[in-house]
């Protein structure tokens, strides 16, 4: 099985840091006041870029770089947490009162109150940096199950809130969470990989392309193979068969991105393709995954040398946001959305190279009446009766709750379930759009589905081509 390079955060290290010191300190932490929340929530959100995440340098970081990273992290997080608290409080009271939704609210209050005492001073010593890293580990750990908890809460409260309001809230909340986790995890990862005797130092010898959670030599084809194996196993367990996949295009292509994000998106897209293929009895037709890099954009591409350059339109689309492929919403709150043009994604001279990955299945496509709903959180056509009438399989009834019980991973759809929560497409798109990419679905009803996943990588940062 292909090995996916892991980001340099090791769960056990986070756990070890989380306790017991942070736990003890909680007793001394003042609870955050409503004034704190409204003051912080009125601050503008810092729109996070991939360049922000790599600007502190490659690990191992010097003490000064580590302190800069800690202070940068600290300057950003309190306002982000306060925005989330406000947005939770704006939900209908009966929804916020649901125990699962209210658990998420109290997690945010806990994290903000742990962080606030830090926000008053600059972090100046390594000892402070170590203690701040413990706070970051606690933050990441506290919010690990947010998606399943919220999904459970909204499932229970669905009588009291319209699906479109749930989708709007979750879209905003989960996008914001992607950024907040990235900032915290990036500092954790930089911290761990800068420790002289860290286990991770050995790991990073094998994976020299990592800068924190970003792999500057990420090979989408390897992620695809790895995810296809995992999804194939789930598929075989459930249906007794697994479709084959063919990877073509440029499987050797590498770029800089966040591997756990790509892994989440590809897993969800492959689950959908595998499920459709098997349920329509088309498993003899391979699922085709095409890796199509976007050429690096240079001035000639914009018509200077060869106005008839066939790739001109595609490149312009890539640069400005192709409405079909990506809506290019960059930041994480509807109120604070800025269009992600090349200039505000990264302050770079050259545009960032990227890739489009097309996943093509012969699984029958999506019916016109369902097509309008596929991006709604919790919209699913999955039910076991239908699945087992097509194939001999488990006949246990499958509800959203069953899928919730099986949830894990960075994004959180059922790890052992091919479908059922209805979060795969919308959350996958949130991950893709975070750095200016997107997902577009083309269904040929009665035939199959093409899904185009477009992603941008990091180009040049401070003159350094980090994709090398
Ligand atoms: P889930 O997979 O949990 O149902 P998703 O958001 O991943 O949730 O997908 C929503 C729905 O979109 C699916 O239930 C299915 O009806 C439809 N769908 C998505 N991808 C495909 C595909 N490749 N072929 C057919 N239908 C699809
Ligand atoms: K859905
Ligand atoms: Mg799915």
Coordinates of C-alpha atoms and ligand atoms in Angstrom, one line a residue:
X1 CA 0.0 0.0 0.0
X2 CA 1.3 3.5 -0.8
X3 CA 2.5 5.4 2.2
X4 CA 1.1 8.9 2.8
X5 CA 3.6 11.2 4.3
X6 CA 2.3 12.3 7.6
X7 CA 2.2 15.9 8.8
X8 CA 4.7 16.4 11.6
X9 CA 2.2 16.4 14.5
X10 CA 2.1 13.3 16.5
X11 CA -1.1 12.8 18.5
X12 CA 0.6 11.4 21.5
X13 CA 2.8 14.4 21.7
X14 CA -0.3 16.6 21.7
X15 CA -1.8 14.4 24.4
X16 CA 1.3 14.5 26.5
X17 CA 1.4 18.3 26.3
X18 CA -2.3 18.7 27.1
X19 CA -2.0 17.3 30.5
X20 CA -1.6 17.8 33.3
X21 CA -0.1 21.3 33.3
X22 CA -2.7 23.0 31.2
X23 CA -5.4 21.2 33.1
X24 CA -4.1 22.5 36.4
X25 CA -3.8 26.0 35.0
X26 CA -7.4 26.0 34.1
X27 CA -8.3 26.4 37.7
X28 CA -6.5 29.7 37.8
X29 CA -8.0 31.0 34.5
X30 CA -10.6 33.7 34.7
X31 CA -13.7 33.0 32.6
X32 CA -14.0 35.1 29.6
X33 CA -16.6 38.0 29.8
X34 CA -19.2 39.0 27.3
X35 CA -17.3 42.3 26.9
X36 CA -14.1 40.3 26.0
X37 CA -16.1 38.4 23.4
X38 CA -17.7 41.5 21.8
X39 CA -14.5 43.4 21.8
X40 CA -12.6 40.5 20.2
X41 CA -15.4 39.7 17.8
X42 CA -15.4 43.3 16.5
X43 CA -11.7 42.9 15.4
X44 CA -11.2 42.1 11.7
X45 CA -10.2 38.5 11.0
X46 CA -6.8 38.0 9.6
X47 CA -7.2 36.2 6.3
X48 CA -4.9 33.3 6.5
X49 CA -2.6 32.4 3.5
X50 CA -0.4 29.4 2.9
X51 CA 2.4 31.9 2.8
X52 CA 1.6 33.0 6.4
X53 CA 2.1 29.4 7.4
X54 CA 5.5 29.0 5.9
X55 CA 6.9 32.5 6.5
X56 CA 8.6 31.6 9.8
X57 CA 11.0 29.3 7.9
X58 CA 11.8 25.7 7.5
X59 CA 12.2 23.6 10.7
X60 CA 14.2 23.3 12.8
X61 CA 13.4 26.9 13.6
X62 CA 15.8 29.2 15.6
X63 CA 14.5 30.4 19.0
X64 CA 13.7 33.8 17.4
X65 CA 11.7 32.2 14.6
X66 CA 9.8 30.0 17.1
X67 CA 9.0 33.0 19.2
X68 CA 7.8 34.9 16.1
X69 CA 5.6 32.0 15.2
X70 CA 4.1 31.8 18.7
X71 CA 3.4 35.5 18.7
X72 CA 1.9 35.4 15.2
X73 CA -0.4 32.5 16.3
X74 CA -1.3 34.4 19.5
X75 CA -2.2 37.6 17.5
X76 CA -4.7 35.7 15.4
X77 CA -6.5 33.2 17.5
X78 CA -8.5 35.1 20.1
X79 CA -10.5 37.1 17.5
X80 CA -11.2 34.0 15.6
X81 CA -12.5 32.1 18.7
X82 CA -14.6 35.1 19.7
X83 CA -16.2 35.2 16.2
X84 CA -17.2 31.6 16.5
X85 CA -18.7 32.1 20.0
X86 CA -20.8 35.0 18.6
X87 CA -22.0 33.0 15.7
X88 CA -23.0 30.1 18.0
X89 CA -24.9 32.5 20.2
X90 CA -26.8 33.8 17.1
X91 CA -28.4 30.4 16.5
X92 CA -32.0 30.1 17.7
X93 CA -32.0 29.6 21.5
X94 CA -33.5 26.1 21.3
X95 CA -30.7 25.0 19.0
X96 CA -27.9 26.5 21.2
X97 CA -29.6 24.7 24.2
X98 CA -29.1 21.3 22.6
X99 CA -26.5 19.6 24.7
X100 CA -24.2 18.9 21.8
X101 CA -24.3 22.4 20.4
X102 CA -23.9 23.9 23.8
X103 CA -20.9 21.6 24.4
X104 CA -19.2 23.2 21.4
X105 CA -20.0 26.7 22.8
X106 CA -18.4 25.8 26.1
X107 CA -15.4 24.4 24.3
X108 CA -14.9 27.7 22.6
X109 CA -15.3 29.6 25.9
X110 CA -12.8 27.3 27.5
X111 CA -10.2 27.8 24.7
X112 CA -10.7 31.6 24.7
X113 CA -10.3 31.9 28.5
X114 CA -7.2 29.8 28.4
X115 CA -5.8 31.9 25.6
X116 CA -6.8 35.4 26.9
X117 CA -4.2 35.8 29.7
X118 CA -1.5 35.1 27.0
X119 CA -2.9 37.8 24.7
X120 CA -1.7 40.6 27.1
X121 CA 2.0 40.1 26.7
X122 CA 4.4 39.2 24.0
X123 CA 5.9 35.7 24.3
X124 CA 9.6 36.5 24.9
X125 CA 11.3 33.4 26.2
X126 CA 11.5 29.7 25.2
X127 CA 10.0 28.7 28.5
X128 CA 6.9 30.8 27.7
X129 CA 6.9 29.4 24.2
X130 CA 6.8 25.8 25.6
X131 CA 3.9 26.7 27.9
X132 CA 2.1 28.5 25.0
X133 CA 2.6 25.3 22.9
X134 CA 0.8 23.4 25.7
X135 CA -2.1 25.8 25.3
X136 CA -2.2 25.1 21.6
X137 CA -2.1 21.4 22.1
X138 CA -5.1 21.8 24.5
X139 CA -6.9 23.9 21.9
X140 CA -6.4 21.3 19.2
X141 CA -7.4 18.5 21.5
X142 CA -10.5 20.2 22.9
X143 CA -11.9 20.8 19.4
X144 CA -11.0 17.4 17.9
X145 CA -14.6 16.1 17.8
X146 CA -16.4 19.3 16.8
X147 CA -17.8 18.1 13.5
X148 CA -19.4 14.9 14.9
X149 CA -20.7 16.8 17.9
X150 CA -22.2 19.6 15.9
X151 CA -23.6 17.1 13.3
X152 CA -25.3 15.2 16.2
X153 CA -26.6 18.4 17.6
X154 CA -28.1 19.6 14.4
X155 CA -29.6 16.2 13.7
X156 CA -31.4 16.3 17.0
X157 CA -32.4 19.9 16.6
X158 CA -33.5 19.6 12.9
X159 CA -37.2 20.3 13.8
X160 CA -36.3 23.8 15.0
X161 CA -34.0 25.1 12.2
X162 CA -34.3 25.1 8.5
X163 CA -31.8 23.0 6.5
X164 CA -30.6 26.1 4.6
X165 CA -29.8 27.8 7.9
X166 CA -27.9 24.8 9.1
X167 CA -25.9 24.7 5.9
X168 CA -25.1 28.4 6.2
X169 CA -24.0 28.1 9.8
X170 CA -22.0 25.0 9.3
X171 CA -20.3 26.3 6.2
X172 CA -19.2 29.4 8.0
X173 CA -18.3 27.5 11.2
X174 CA -16.4 24.6 9.6
X175 CA -14.5 26.9 7.3
X176 CA -13.4 29.0 10.2
X177 CA -12.4 25.9 12.0
X178 CA -10.1 24.8 9.2
X179 CA -8.1 28.0 9.5
X180 CA -8.0 28.1 13.3
X181 CA -6.8 24.5 13.5
X182 CA -4.2 25.1 10.8
X183 CA -2.8 28.1 12.7
X184 CA -2.6 26.1 15.9
X185 CA -1.3 22.9 14.3
X186 CA 1.3 24.8 12.3
X187 CA 2.8 26.2 15.5
X188 CA 2.6 22.8 17.2
X189 CA 4.3 21.2 14.3
X190 CA 7.0 23.8 14.0
X191 CA 7.6 23.5 17.7
X192 CA 7.9 19.7 17.7
X193 CA 10.1 19.6 14.6
X194 CA 12.4 22.2 16.1
X195 CA 13.1 20.1 19.2
X196 CA 16.7 18.7 19.1
X197 CA 15.8 15.2 20.4
X198 CA 12.4 15.0 18.9
X199 CA 11.3 11.6 17.3
X200 CA 10.0 13.8 14.5
X201 CA 13.5 14.9 13.6
X202 CA 13.9 11.4 12.3
X203 CA 10.6 11.5 10.5
X204 CA 11.5 14.7 8.9
X205 CA 14.7 13.2 7.5
X206 CA 12.4 11.0 5.5
X207 CA 10.1 13.9 4.6
X208 CA 12.4 16.9 4.1
X209 CA 9.6 18.7 2.1
X210 CA 7.6 19.5 5.2
X211 CA 7.2 23.0 6.7
X212 CA 5.0 22.3 9.6
X213 CA 1.8 20.8 8.3
X214 CA 2.5 21.7 4.8
X215 CA 4.2 19.3 2.5
X216 CA 6.1 21.2 -0.2
X217 CA 6.5 18.1 -2.3
X218 CA 3.0 16.7 -2.0
X219 CA 2.3 14.2 -4.7
X220 CA -1.5 14.0 -5.3
X221 CA -1.1 10.6 -7.0
X222 CA 0.2 9.0 -3.8
X223 CA -2.7 10.4 -1.8
X224 CA -5.1 9.1 -4.4
X225 CA -3.6 5.6 -4.3
X226 CA -3.6 5.5 -0.5
X227 CA -7.2 6.8 -0.2
X228 CA -8.3 4.4 -2.9
X229 CA -6.9 1.5 -0.9
X230 CA -8.6 2.6 2.3
X231 CA -12.0 3.3 0.5
X232 CA -11.6 0.0 -1.4
X233 CA -11.3 -1.9 1.9
X234 CA -14.4 -0.2 3.3
X235 CA -16.2 -1.0 0.1
X236 CA -15.2 -4.6 0.1
X237 CA -16.3 -5.0 3.7
X238 CA -19.7 -3.5 3.0
X239 CA -20.4 -4.7 -0.5
X240 CA -18.0 -7.6 -1.0
X241 CA -16.6 -6.0 -4.1
X242 CA -14.3 -3.1 -4.9
X243 CA -14.0 -1.1 -8.1
X244 CA -10.5 -0.6 -9.6
X245 CA -9.0 2.8 -10.2
X246 CA -6.8 4.0 -12.9
X247 CA -4.6 7.0 -12.3
X248 CA -3.4 8.9 -15.4
X249 CA -2.4 12.4 -16.5
X250 CA 0.8 13.4 -14.6
X251 CA 1.1 11.1 -11.6
X252 CA 4.6 12.4 -10.9
X253 CA 3.3 16.0 -10.2
X254 CA 4.2 17.5 -6.8
X255 CA 3.1 20.8 -5.3
X256 CA 2.9 22.4 -1.9
X257 CA -0.3 21.8 0.1
X258 CA -1.7 20.4 3.3
X259 CA -1.7 16.6 3.0
X260 CA -4.5 16.0 5.6
X261 CA -6.7 18.3 3.7
X262 CA -6.1 16.6 0.3
X263 CA -6.5 13.2 2.0
X264 CA -9.9 14.2 3.4
X265 CA -11.2 15.6 0.1
X266 CA -10.0 12.7 -2.0
X267 CA -11.3 10.1 0.4
X268 CA -14.8 11.7 0.3
X269 CA -14.8 12.0 -3.5
X270 CA -13.6 8.4 -3.9
X271 CA -16.2 7.2 -1.4
X272 CA -18.9 8.8 -3.6
X273 CA -17.5 7.4 -6.8
X274 CA -17.0 3.9 -5.4
X275 CA -20.4 3.8 -3.9
X276 CA -22.1 5.0 -7.1
X277 CA -20.1 2.5 -9.2
X278 CA -20.9 -0.5 -7.0
X279 CA -24.5 0.4 -6.4
X280 CA -25.1 0.7 -10.1
X281 CA -23.3 -2.6 -10.7
X282 CA -20.6 -1.1 -12.9
X283 CA -17.6 -2.3 -10.9
X284 CA -16.0 -3.7 -14.1
X285 CA -15.6 -0.1 -15.3
X286 CA -12.6 1.5 -13.6
X287 CA -12.8 4.8 -11.9
X288 CA -10.4 7.2 -13.7
X289 CA -8.4 9.7 -11.8
X290 CA -6.6 12.3 -14.0
X291 CA -3.9 14.5 -12.5
X292 CA -3.7 17.6 -14.6
X293 CA -1.3 20.2 -13.4
X294 CA -1.9 23.9 -14.1
X295 CA 1.2 25.2 -15.8
X296 CA 3.1 27.8 -13.8
X297 CA 1.7 31.1 -14.9
X298 CA 4.2 33.5 -16.6
X299 CA 3.6 36.8 -18.3
X300 CA 3.6 35.1 -21.7
X301 CA 0.6 33.1 -20.7
X302 CA -1.4 36.3 -20.7
X303 CA -1.0 36.9 -24.4
X304 CA 2.3 38.6 -24.6
X305 CA 4.1 36.2 -26.9
X306 CA 1.5 34.1 -28.4
X307 CA -2.0 35.4 -28.3
X308 CA -3.3 32.1 -29.7
X309 CA -1.8 30.1 -26.9
X310 CA -4.5 27.5 -26.3
X311 CA -3.9 27.5 -22.5
X312 CA -4.4 31.2 -22.2
X313 CA -8.1 31.0 -21.2
X314 CA -7.5 28.2 -18.8
X315 CA -4.7 30.1 -17.1
X316 CA -6.7 33.2 -16.8
X317 CA -9.5 31.2 -15.3
X318 CA -7.1 29.6 -12.9
X319 CA -5.8 33.0 -11.9
X320 CA -9.1 34.8 -11.5
X321 CA -11.3 32.1 -10.2
X322 CA -13.1 29.9 -12.7
X323 CA -16.7 30.1 -11.6
X324 CA -17.3 26.6 -12.8
X325 CA -14.4 25.1 -11.1
X326 CA -14.1 27.2 -8.0
X327 CA -16.0 29.9 -6.4
X328 CA -12.7 31.0 -4.7
X329 CA -14.1 32.2 -1.4
X330 CA -11.1 32.6 0.6
X331 CA -11.7 33.5 4.1
X332 CA -14.0 31.9 6.5
X333 CA -17.0 33.9 7.4
X334 CA -19.6 35.2 5.1
X335 CA -19.3 38.7 6.6
X336 CA -15.5 38.6 6.1
X337 CA -15.2 37.0 2.8
X338 CA -12.8 38.4 0.3
X339 CA -12.6 37.1 -3.2
X340 CA -9.4 35.0 -3.5
X341 CA -7.7 36.5 -6.5
X342 CA -4.1 35.5 -7.0
X343 CA -2.9 38.8 -5.4
X344 CA -4.6 38.3 -2.1
X345 CA -4.0 34.6 -1.8
X346 CA -0.3 35.1 -1.8
X347 CA 1.8 38.2 -2.1
X348 CA 3.8 36.6 -4.9
X349 CA 5.3 37.9 -8.1
X350 CA 4.2 34.8 -9.9
X351 CA 0.9 33.1 -9.6
X352 CA 0.8 29.9 -7.8
X353 CA 0.9 26.6 -9.7
X354 CA -1.8 24.1 -8.9
X355 CA -3.5 21.1 -10.1
X356 CA -6.9 19.9 -11.3
X357 CA -7.8 16.3 -10.3
X358 CA -10.7 14.8 -12.3
X359 CA -12.4 11.8 -10.8
X360 CA -14.6 10.1 -13.4
X361 CA -17.0 7.3 -12.6
X362 CA -19.6 5.3 -14.5
X363 CA -21.9 5.1 -11.5
X364 CA -25.0 6.4 -13.2
X365 CA -24.7 10.1 -12.3
X366 CA -26.9 12.2 -10.0
X367 CA -30.6 12.7 -10.8
X368 CA -31.7 16.2 -11.7
X369 CA -33.9 16.5 -8.6
X370 CA -31.0 15.6 -6.3
X371 CA -28.4 17.6 -8.1
X372 CA -29.6 20.9 -6.4
X373 CA -29.1 19.4 -2.9
X374 CA -25.8 17.7 -3.0
X375 CA -24.0 20.6 -1.4
X376 CA -26.3 20.8 1.6
X377 CA -24.8 19.5 4.8
X378 CA -26.7 16.3 5.7
X379 CA -28.3 15.8 2.3
X380 CA -27.7 12.1 1.4
X381 CA -29.3 9.5 -0.8
X382 CA -27.7 6.7 1.2
X383 CA -29.9 4.1 2.7
X384 CA -29.1 0.5 3.3
X385 CA -32.2 -1.0 1.8
X386 CA -31.4 0.4 -1.5
X387 CA -27.8 -0.7 -1.2
X388 CA -28.7 -4.2 -0.2
X389 CA -31.2 -4.7 -2.9
X390 CA -28.4 -4.0 -5.4
X391 CA -25.9 -6.2 -3.6
X392 CA -25.8 -8.7 -0.9
X393 CA -24.7 -6.7 2.1
X394 CA -25.5 -5.7 5.6
X395 CA -29.2 -5.1 6.1
X396 CA -28.9 -3.1 9.3
X397 CA -30.7 0.2 8.9
X398 CA -28.4 3.1 8.4
X399 CA -29.2 6.5 9.9
X400 CA -27.3 9.6 10.3
X401 CA -26.6 8.5 13.8
X402 CA -24.9 5.4 12.7
X403 CA -22.7 7.4 10.4
X404 CA -21.9 9.7 13.3
X405 CA -20.8 6.9 15.4
X406 CA -18.3 5.9 12.8
X407 CA -16.8 9.3 12.3
X408 CA -13.2 10.2 12.7
X409 CA -10.4 11.9 10.8
X410 CA -9.6 15.5 10.0
X411 CA -13.0 16.3 8.4
X412 CA -15.0 13.7 10.0
X413 CA -17.3 11.7 7.7
X414 CA -17.7 8.1 8.7
X415 CA -14.3 6.5 8.6
X416 CA -15.8 3.0 8.2
X417 CA -18.8 4.0 6.2
X418 CA -19.0 4.8 2.5
X419 CA -21.7 7.5 2.9
X420 CA -24.6 8.5 5.1
X421 CA -23.8 11.8 6.8
X422 CA -24.1 14.0 3.8
X423 CA -21.0 16.0 4.8
X424 CA -18.6 14.7 2.2
X425 CA -19.2 17.2 -0.7
X426 CA -19.8 20.4 1.3
X427 CA -17.0 19.9 3.7
X428 CA -14.7 18.7 0.9
X429 CA -15.5 21.9 -1.0
X430 CA -14.8 23.9 2.1
X431 CA -11.3 22.4 2.4
X432 CA -10.7 22.9 -1.4
X433 CA -11.8 26.5 -1.3
X434 CA -9.8 27.4 1.7
X435 CA -6.7 28.0 -0.4
X436 CA -8.5 29.2 -3.5
X437 CA -9.3 25.9 -5.1
X438 CA -12.8 24.4 -5.6
X439 CA -14.9 21.3 -6.5
X440 CA -17.2 21.1 -9.5
X441 CA -19.5 18.2 -10.1
X442 CA -20.7 17.3 -13.7
X443 CA -23.3 14.6 -13.7
X444 CA -24.4 12.7 -16.8
X445 CA -27.6 11.3 -15.5
X446 CA -27.9 7.6 -16.4
X447 CA -24.2 7.4 -17.2
X448 CA -21.7 8.7 -14.6
X449 CA -20.2 11.6 -12.8
X450 CA -17.1 13.8 -13.3
X451 CA -15.8 15.6 -10.3
X452 CA -13.2 18.3 -10.8
X453 CA -11.1 19.1 -7.8
X454 CA -8.9 22.1 -8.3
X455 CA -6.2 23.1 -5.8
X456 CA -3.6 25.8 -5.7
X457 CA -0.2 25.4 -4.2
X458 CA 2.3 27.8 -2.8
X459 CA 4.5 29.5 -5.4
X460 CA 7.4 31.7 -4.2
X461 CA 7.7 33.0 -0.7
X462 CA 10.3 35.7 -0.1
X463 CA 12.1 34.8 -3.2
X464 CA 12.3 31.1 -2.2
X465 CA 10.5 28.7 -4.5
X466 CA 9.1 26.6 -1.8
X467 CA 7.7 24.0 -4.1
X468 CA 11.3 22.7 -4.6
Ligands
LIG1 P1 -23.0 11.2 1.4 O1 -21.9 10.5 0.6 O2 -22.8 11.0 2.9 O3 -24.4 10.9 0.9 P2 -22.0 13.6 0.1 O4 -22.1 15.0 0.4 O5 -20.7 13.0 -0.2 O6 -22.8 12.8 1.2 O7 -22.9 13.3 -1.2 C1 -24.3 13.7 -1.3 C2 -25.0 12.9 -2.3 O8 -24.6 13.3 -3.6 C3 -24.8 11.4 -2.3 O9 -25.7 10.8 -1.3 C4 -25.2 11.0 -3.7 O10 -26.6 11.0 -3.8 C5 -24.7 12.2 -4.5 N1 -23.4 11.9 -5.1 C6 -22.2 12.4 -4.8 N2 -21.2 12.0 -5.6 C7 -21.8 11.1 -6.5 C8 -21.3 10.3 -7.6 N3 -20.0 10.3 -7.9 N4 -22.2 9.6 -8.2 C9 -23.5 9.6 -7.9 N5 -24.0 10.3 -6.9 C10 -23.2 11.1 -6.2
LIG2 K1 -24.4 16.5 1.0
LIG3 MG1 -20.1 11.1 0.4

